[in-house]
XYZ file of C-alpha atoms in Angstrom:
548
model
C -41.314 14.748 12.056
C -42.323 12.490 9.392
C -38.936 10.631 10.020
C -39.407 10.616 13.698
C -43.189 9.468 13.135
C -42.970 7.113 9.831
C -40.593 4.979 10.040
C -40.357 3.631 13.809
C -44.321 3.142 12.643
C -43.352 0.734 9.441
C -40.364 -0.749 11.115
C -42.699 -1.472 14.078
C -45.796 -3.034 11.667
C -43.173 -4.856 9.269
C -40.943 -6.968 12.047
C -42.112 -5.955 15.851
C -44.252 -9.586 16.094
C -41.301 -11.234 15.055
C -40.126 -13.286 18.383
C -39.198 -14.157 21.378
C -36.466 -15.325 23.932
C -37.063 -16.277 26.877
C -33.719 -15.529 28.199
C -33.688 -11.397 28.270
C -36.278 -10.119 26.217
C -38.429 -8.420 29.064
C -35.628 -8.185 31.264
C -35.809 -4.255 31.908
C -39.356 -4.733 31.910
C -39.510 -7.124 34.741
C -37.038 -4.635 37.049
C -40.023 -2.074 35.664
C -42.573 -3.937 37.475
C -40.450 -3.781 40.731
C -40.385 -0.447 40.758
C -44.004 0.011 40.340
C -44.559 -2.074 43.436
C -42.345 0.371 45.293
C -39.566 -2.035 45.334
C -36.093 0.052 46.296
C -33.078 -0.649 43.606
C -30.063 -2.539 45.038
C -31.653 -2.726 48.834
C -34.519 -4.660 47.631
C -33.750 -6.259 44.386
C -30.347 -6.861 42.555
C -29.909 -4.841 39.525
C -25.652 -4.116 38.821
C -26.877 -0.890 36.804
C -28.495 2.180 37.799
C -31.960 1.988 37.370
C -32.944 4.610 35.536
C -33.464 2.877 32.772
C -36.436 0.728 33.599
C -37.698 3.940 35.307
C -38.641 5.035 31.734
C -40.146 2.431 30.451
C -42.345 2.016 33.987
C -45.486 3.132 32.073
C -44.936 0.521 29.336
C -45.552 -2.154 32.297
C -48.274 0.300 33.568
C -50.367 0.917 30.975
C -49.425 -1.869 28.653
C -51.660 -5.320 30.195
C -51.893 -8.049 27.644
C -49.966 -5.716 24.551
C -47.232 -4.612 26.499
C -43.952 -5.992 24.742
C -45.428 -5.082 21.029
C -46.180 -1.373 22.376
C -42.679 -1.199 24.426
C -41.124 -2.682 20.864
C -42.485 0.370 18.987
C -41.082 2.854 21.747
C -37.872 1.459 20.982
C -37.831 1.209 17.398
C -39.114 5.040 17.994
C -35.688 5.822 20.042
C -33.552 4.293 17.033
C -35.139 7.002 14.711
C -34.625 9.677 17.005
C -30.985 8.677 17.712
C -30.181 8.526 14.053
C -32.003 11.791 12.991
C -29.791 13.525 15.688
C -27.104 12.342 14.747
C -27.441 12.817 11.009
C -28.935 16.442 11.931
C -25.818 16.843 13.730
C -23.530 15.835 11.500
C -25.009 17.875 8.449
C -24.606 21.289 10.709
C -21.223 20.006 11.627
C -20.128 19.419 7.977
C -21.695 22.829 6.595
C -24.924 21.172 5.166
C -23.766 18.835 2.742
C -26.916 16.808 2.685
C -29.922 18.060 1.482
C -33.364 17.555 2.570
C -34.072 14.239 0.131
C -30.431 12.917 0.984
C -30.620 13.334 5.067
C -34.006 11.148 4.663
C -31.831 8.838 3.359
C -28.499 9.135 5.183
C -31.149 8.994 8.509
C -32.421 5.959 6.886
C -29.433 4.374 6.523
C -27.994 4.842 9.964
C -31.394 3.435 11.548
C -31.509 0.520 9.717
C -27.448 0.263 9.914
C -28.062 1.179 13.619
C -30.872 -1.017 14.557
C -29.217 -4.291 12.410
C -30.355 -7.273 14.173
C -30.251 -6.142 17.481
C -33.158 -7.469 19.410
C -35.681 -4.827 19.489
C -36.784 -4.757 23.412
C -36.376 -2.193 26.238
C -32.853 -2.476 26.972
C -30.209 0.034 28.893
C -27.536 0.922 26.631
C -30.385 1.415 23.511
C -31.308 4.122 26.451
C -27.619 5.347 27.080
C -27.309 6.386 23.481
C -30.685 7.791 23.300
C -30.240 10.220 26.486
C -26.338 11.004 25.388
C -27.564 12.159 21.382
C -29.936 14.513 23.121
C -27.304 15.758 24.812
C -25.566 16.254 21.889
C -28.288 17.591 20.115
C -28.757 20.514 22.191
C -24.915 21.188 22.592
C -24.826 21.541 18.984
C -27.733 23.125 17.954
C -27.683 26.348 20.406
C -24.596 28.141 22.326
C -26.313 29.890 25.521
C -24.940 28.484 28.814
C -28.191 27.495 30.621
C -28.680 25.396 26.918
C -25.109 23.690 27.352
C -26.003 22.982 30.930
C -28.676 20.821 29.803
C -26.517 18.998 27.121
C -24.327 17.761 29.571
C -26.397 16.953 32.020
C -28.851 14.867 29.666
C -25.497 12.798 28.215
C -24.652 12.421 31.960
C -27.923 10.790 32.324
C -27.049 8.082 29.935
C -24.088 6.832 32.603
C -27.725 6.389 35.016
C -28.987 3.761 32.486
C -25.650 2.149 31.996
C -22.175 3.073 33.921
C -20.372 1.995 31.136
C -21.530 5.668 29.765
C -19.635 6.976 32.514
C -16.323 8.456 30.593
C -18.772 9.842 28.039
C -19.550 13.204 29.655
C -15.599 13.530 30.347
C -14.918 13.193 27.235
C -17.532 15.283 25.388
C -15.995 18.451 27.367
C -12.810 17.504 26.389
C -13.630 17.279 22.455
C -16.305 20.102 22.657
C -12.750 21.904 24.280
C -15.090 23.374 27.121
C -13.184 21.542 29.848
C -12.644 24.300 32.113
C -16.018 25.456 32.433
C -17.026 24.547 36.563
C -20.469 24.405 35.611
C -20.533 22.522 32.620
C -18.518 19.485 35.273
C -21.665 20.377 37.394
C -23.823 19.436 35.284
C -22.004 16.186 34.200
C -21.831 15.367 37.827
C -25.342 16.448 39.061
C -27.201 13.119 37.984
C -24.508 11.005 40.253
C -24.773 13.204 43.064
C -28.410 12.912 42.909
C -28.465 9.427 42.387
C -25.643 8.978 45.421
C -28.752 10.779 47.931
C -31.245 8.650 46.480
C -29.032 5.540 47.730
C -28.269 6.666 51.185
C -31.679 7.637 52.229
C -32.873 4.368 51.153
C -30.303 3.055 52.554
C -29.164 1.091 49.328
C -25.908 2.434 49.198
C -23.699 -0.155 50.086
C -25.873 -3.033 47.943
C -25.549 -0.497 44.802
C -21.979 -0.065 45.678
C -21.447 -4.361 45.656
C -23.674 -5.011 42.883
C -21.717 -2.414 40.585
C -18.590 -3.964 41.558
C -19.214 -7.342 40.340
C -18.737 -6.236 37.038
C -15.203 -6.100 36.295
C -13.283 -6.803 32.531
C -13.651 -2.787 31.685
C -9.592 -2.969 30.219
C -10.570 -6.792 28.689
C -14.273 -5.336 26.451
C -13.066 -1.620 26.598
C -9.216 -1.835 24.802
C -8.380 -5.895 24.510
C -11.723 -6.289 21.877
C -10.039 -3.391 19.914
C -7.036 -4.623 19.111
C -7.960 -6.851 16.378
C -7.685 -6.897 12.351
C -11.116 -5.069 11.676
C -10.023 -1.887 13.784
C -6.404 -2.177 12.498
C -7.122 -2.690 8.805
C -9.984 -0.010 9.068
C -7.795 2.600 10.495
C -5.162 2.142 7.516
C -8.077 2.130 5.059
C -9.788 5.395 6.390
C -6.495 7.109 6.568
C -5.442 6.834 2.930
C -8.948 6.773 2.017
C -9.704 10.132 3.027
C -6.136 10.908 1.844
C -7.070 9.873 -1.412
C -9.909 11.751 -1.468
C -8.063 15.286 -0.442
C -5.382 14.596 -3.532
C -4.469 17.523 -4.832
C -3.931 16.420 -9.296
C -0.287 17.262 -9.863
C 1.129 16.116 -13.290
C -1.046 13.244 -14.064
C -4.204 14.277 -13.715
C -6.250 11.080 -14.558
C -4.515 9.260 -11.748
C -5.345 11.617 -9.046
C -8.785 11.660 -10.099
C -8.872 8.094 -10.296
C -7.432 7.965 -6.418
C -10.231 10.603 -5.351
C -13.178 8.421 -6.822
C -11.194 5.042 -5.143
C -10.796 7.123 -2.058
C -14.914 8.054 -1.890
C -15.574 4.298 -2.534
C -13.396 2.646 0.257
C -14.501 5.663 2.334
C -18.407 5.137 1.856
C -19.339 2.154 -0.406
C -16.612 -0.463 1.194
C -18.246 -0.232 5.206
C -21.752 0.208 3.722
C -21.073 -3.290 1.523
C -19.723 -5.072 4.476
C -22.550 -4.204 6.849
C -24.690 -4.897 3.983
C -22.878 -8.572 3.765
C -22.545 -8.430 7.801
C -26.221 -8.336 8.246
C -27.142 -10.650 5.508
C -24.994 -13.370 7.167
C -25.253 -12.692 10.127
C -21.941 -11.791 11.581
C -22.392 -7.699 11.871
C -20.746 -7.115 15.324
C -17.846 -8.280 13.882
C -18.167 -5.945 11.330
C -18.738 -3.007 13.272
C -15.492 -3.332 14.543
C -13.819 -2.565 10.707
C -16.597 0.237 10.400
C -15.131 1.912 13.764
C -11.369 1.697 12.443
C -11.936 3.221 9.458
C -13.960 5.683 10.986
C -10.973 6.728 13.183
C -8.345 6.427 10.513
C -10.202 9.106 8.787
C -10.670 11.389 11.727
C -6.972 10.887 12.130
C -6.188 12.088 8.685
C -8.968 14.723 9.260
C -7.022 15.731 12.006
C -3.567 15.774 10.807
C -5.163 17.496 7.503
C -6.750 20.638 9.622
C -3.522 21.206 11.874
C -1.557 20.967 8.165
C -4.062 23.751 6.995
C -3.602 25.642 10.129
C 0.118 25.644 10.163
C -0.336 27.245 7.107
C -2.527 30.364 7.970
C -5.760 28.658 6.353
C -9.014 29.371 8.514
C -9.923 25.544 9.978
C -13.259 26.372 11.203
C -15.559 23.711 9.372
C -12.788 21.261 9.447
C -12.879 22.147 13.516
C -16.302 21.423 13.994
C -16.424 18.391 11.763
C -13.581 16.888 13.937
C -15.064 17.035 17.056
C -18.568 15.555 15.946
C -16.355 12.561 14.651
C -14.627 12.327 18.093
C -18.229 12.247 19.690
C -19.479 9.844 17.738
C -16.256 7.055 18.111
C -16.432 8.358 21.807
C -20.348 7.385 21.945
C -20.084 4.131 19.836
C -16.970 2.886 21.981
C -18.609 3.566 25.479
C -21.722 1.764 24.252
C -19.662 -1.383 23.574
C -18.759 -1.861 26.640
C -20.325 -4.604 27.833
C -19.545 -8.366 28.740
C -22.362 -9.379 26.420
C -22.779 -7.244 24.069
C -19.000 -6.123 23.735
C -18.896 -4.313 19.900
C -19.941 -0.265 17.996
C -22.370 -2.480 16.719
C -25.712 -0.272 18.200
C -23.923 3.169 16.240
C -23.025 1.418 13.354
C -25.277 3.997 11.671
C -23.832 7.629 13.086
C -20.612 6.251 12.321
C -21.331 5.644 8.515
C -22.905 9.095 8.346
C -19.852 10.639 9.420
C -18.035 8.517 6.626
C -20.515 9.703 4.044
C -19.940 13.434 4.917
C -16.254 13.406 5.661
C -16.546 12.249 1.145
C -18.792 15.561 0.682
C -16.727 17.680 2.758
C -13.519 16.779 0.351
C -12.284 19.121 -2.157
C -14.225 22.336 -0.466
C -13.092 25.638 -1.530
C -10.568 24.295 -3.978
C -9.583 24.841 -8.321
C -11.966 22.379 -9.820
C -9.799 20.201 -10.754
C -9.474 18.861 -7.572
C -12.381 18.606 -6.394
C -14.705 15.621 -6.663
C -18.331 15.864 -8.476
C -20.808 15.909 -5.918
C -23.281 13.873 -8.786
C -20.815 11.262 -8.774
C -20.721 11.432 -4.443
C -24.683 11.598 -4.400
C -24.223 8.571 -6.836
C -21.917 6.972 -4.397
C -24.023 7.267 -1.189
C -26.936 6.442 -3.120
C -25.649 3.057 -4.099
C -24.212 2.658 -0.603
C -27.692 3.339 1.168
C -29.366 0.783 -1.427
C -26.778 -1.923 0.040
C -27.531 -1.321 3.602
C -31.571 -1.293 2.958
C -31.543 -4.239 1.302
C -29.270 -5.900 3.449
C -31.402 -4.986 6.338
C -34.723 -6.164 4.692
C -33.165 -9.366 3.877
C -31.564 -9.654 6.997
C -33.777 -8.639 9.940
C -36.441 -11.570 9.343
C -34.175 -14.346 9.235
C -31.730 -13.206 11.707
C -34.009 -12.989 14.732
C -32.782 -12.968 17.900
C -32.669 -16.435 19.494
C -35.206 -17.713 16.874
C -36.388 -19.163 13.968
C -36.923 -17.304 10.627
C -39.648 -15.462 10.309
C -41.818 -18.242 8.398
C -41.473 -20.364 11.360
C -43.341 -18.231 13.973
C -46.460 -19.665 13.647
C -47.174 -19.491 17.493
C -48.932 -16.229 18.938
C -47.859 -15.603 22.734
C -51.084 -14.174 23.588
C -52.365 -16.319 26.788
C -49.426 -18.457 27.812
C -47.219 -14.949 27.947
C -48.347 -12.122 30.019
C -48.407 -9.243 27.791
C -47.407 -11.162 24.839
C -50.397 -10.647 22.625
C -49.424 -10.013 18.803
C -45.879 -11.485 19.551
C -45.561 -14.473 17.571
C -42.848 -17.157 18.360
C -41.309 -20.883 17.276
C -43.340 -24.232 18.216
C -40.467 -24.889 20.344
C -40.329 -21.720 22.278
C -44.375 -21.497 22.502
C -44.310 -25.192 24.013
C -41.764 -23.836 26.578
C -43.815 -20.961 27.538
C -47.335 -22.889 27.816
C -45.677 -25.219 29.860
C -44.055 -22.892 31.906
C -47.382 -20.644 31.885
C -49.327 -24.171 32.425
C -47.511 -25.224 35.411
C -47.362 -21.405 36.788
C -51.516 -21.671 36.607
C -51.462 -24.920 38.978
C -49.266 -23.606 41.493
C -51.058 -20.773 41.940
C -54.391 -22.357 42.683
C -52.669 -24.189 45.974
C -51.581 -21.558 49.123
C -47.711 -21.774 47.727
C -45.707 -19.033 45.416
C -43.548 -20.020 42.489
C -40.273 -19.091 41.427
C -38.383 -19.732 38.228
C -35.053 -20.134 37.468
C -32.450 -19.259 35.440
C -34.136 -17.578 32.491
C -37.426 -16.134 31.634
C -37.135 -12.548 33.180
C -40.069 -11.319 30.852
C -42.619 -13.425 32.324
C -42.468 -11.217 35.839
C -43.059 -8.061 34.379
C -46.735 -8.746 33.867
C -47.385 -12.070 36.315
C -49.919 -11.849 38.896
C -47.430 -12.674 41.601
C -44.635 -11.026 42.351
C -41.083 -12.448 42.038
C -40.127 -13.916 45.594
C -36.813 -13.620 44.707
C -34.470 -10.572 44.342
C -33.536 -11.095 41.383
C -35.650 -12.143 37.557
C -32.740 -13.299 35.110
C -29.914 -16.168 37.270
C -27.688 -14.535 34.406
C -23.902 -15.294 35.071
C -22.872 -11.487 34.342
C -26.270 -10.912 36.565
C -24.487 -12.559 39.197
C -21.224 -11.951 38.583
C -19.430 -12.338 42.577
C -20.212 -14.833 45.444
C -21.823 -12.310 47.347
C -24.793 -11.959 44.930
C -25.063 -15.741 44.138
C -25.162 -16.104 48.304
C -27.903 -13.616 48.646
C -30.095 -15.286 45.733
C -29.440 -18.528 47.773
C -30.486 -16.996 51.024
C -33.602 -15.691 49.889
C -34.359 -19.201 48.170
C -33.813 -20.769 51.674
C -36.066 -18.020 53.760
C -38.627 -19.440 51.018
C -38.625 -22.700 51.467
C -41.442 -24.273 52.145
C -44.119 -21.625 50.704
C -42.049 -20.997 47.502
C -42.096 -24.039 44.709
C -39.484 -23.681 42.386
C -38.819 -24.293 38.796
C -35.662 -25.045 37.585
C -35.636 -25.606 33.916
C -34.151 -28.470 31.618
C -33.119 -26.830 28.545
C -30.899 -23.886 28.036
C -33.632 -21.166 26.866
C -30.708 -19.938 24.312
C -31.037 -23.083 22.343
C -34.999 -23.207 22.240
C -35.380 -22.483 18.783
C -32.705 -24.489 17.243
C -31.677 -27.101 18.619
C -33.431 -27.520 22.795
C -29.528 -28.415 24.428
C -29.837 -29.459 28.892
C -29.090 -26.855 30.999
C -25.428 -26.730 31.845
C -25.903 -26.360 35.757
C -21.899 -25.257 35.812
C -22.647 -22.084 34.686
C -25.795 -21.815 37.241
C -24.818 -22.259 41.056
C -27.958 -21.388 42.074
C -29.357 -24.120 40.272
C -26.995 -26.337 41.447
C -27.684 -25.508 44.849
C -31.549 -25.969 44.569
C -30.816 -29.540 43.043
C -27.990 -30.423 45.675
C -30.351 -29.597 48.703
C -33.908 -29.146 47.490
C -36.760 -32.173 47.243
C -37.749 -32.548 43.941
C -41.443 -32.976 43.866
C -42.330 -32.931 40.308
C -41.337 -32.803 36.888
C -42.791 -31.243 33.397
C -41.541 -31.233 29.994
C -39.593 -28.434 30.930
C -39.153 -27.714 33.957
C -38.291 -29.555 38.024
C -39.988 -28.615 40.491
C -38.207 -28.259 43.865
C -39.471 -27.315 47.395
């Protein structure tokens, strides 16, 4: 509890006023705000996920007024620890208990901070795939009565209601779990898409959910192209013989083999923890995650091929069982969270996956002559060195890599008054100057009899505006609007409009803001385009065009 409690606290305190983009921070927020307003998903508004994710963080909206991204920001730093705890929990039942009290603090340490990286912290789908889908896992693990297991599955099927990339992730838990043939464990899986599927049809939304989940295509392009690269390949080799080192059996020369363990431990644990370590301090850690997920599944593969040896040979493979199939979940987990057209890396379970790591070099050497096995001191010293990189990394990292900002010296500018529900955020001049215009030019059109809109970016500024969005959709996005249908029903709403609606269309791209303010490149916008091409332009801020 004092994990669970602590740490999303001093994580929260330490960096949660650090920035802001206008381009999707507040994005699930704003489809939050719908909901509250008894908007229906898909019929009324486009959204090309299921919407159970902005469900949960409806009271965030609710209750939150003038404070409500810095308390929504705590939530989620609040899921991170509860998503590494499991898994770490999970992996130290899995493994026999190799970690003791002190060292799961710190393995669950390192897998948040490993975890978290610099990912923006903000209400945000697949952070709530992975948080519904390691419950799941927590209570498939942790107890073996049936109505328990029923719940499992149907709380990691909830995670493909938040995101459908989560979809294969039930699937393949009963698969590795080897419960496949169980009817009501499929039930279970299923049960949150059949009662999602009624929802739809008697709000009629069916066929809109059914279009707006369609425009997102690439699944064989972010799900098997991204893999095939050098990080996975070389990984897979280097966890392989890595954990093949590390299960060396000394023969004749018994320095060397002991020399290959200990070089075996240290590409296993201390060469991903020093490359997320050197990931996050420069800033290029999805890339990395992608070498921390190969060698991850080169030494499953070798943990694999090692417990059928053992078996073949009339050993009992229990532990080595159980250890197997919490590896499978967690590659199964990180690669069905990196599915995504923006987002497409393991980077958000960079953490579980270097827990496994850690206890696949405990787990070594079990149950065998002493000369084989490896010191646990010298391990403990291992991991301990290893955690020390990633923390530091991370607190060197996190407030100068900020999301679509400045470094952390450079937010000068509190939100609090030109962003609703921005109080104790604190952003770039550039950024603020953007928002008080934006929030400036908002507060004029509002005192006339006409509504505004804004396009392409700022989705966060809806989810606590005093008018509601006139259009039916908060973030012009390209993967938002990913087919001509969507971009046509945008455009048909902006027409219906016309004439009570003013809209703002605005200059810069909001994902340059803090670095260096770049025009908006219309190309990738047609909705823009079309409000330029057959709207009046009627006025003009530092910012923004207004069109009517």
């Amino acid at each position: 509890m004092a994990f669970l409690l602590g740490v999303p606290a001093v994580a929260h305190l330490l960096f949660s006023w650090m920035g802001y983009s206008p381009t999707d921070d507040g994005f699930t927020l704003a489809y939050s705000r719908r909901i509250l307003e008894g908007q229906v998903p898909h019929r009324d508004f486009i959204i090309i996920r299921p919407f159970l994710s902005p469900l949960i963080h409806v009271p965030f909206v609710l209750f939150g007024g003038e404070y409500m991204f810095w308390l929504s920001r705590l939530f989620v730093w609040f899921q991170f620890a509860c998503i590494s705890w499991i898994w770490v929990s999970v992996i130290n039942r899995a493994f026999d208990r190799p970690f003791g009290l002190a060292t799961r603090f710190l393995v669950a340490l390192v897998a948040f901070t490993a975890s978290v990286s610099l990912f923006p912290v903000m209400a945000w789908h697949t952070v709530d795939g992975i948080f519904f889908a390691s419950l799941g896992v927590w209570l498939l693990t942790s107890r073996r009565r049936p109505s328990t297991r029923i719940g499992g599955y149907f709380l990691i099927a909830l995670a493909y209601l938040c995101k459908q990339s989560f979809v294969f992730l039930a699937p393949l838990s009963l698969l590795i779990l080897g419960e496949w043939r169980e009817k009501k464990y499929w039930a279970a899986t299923a049960a949150p898409g059949l009662a999602y599927g009624a929802y739809l049809l008697a709000t009629g939304a069916l066929d809109e959910a059914i279009s707006q989940a369609a425009s997102q295509t690439g699944l064989f392009s972010v799900g098997v192209l991204s893999y095939l690269n050098y990080g996975v390949g070389l990984g897979l080799v280097a966890g392989f013989f890595a954990l093949w080192f590390v299960n060396r059996r000394s023969g004749g020369r018994q320095r060397l083999d002991s020399a290959l363990r200990y070089g075996g431990v240290a590409v296993l644990v201390l060469m991903p923890a020093g490359f997320v370590a050197v990931g996050l301090y420069t800033g290029n850690i999805s890339t990395v995650s992608y070498g921390v997920f190969g060698v991850l599944a080169g030494a499953t593969l070798y943990h694999a091929y090692a417990a059928r040896r053992r078996k073949a040979d009339g050993a009992e493979v229990t532990e080595e069982k159980s250890g197997l199939r919490v590896a499978l979940l967690v590659l199964a987990l990180a690669w069905s969270a990196s599915l995504s057209l923006g987002a497409n890396s393991p980077l958000l379970f960079v953490g579980p996956m270097l827990a496994v790591l850690m206890a696949f070099a405990y787990f070594a050497g079990r149950g065998r002559p002493a000369r084989d096995r490896i010191d646990f001191r010298a391990i403990q010293g291992v991991l301990l060195i290893a955690g020390v990189l990633v923390l530091v990394g991370f607190g060197m990292a996190r407030p100068v890599h900020i999301y679509n900002e400045d470094p952390y010296t450079k937010l000068t500018k509190s939100l609090g008054g030109v962003l609703p529900g921005g109080r104790l955020i604190y952003t770039n001049p550039d950024t603020y100057a953007f928002m008080a215009d934006l929030d400036q030019t908002v507060d004029r059109i509002s005192k006339t009899d006409k509504k505004y809109a804004i396009i392409p970016d700022a989705p966060g500024y809806w989810a606590q505006a005093k008018q509601t969005n006139p259009l039916p959709i908060d973030w012009l996005f390209p993967v938002e609007l990913g087919s001509q249908d969507l971009v046509d029903r945008v455009i048909r709403d902006l027409q219906a409009e016309r004439g009570e609606t003013v809209v703002l269309v605005q200059k810069v791209n909001a994902f340059t803001l803090a670095y260096d303010p770049l025009p908006l490149d219309e190309r990738d916008y047609p909705v823009v385009r079309h409000v330029r091409e057959n709207f009046d332009k009627t006025g003009e801020t530092k910012f923004f065009e207004l069109y009517e």
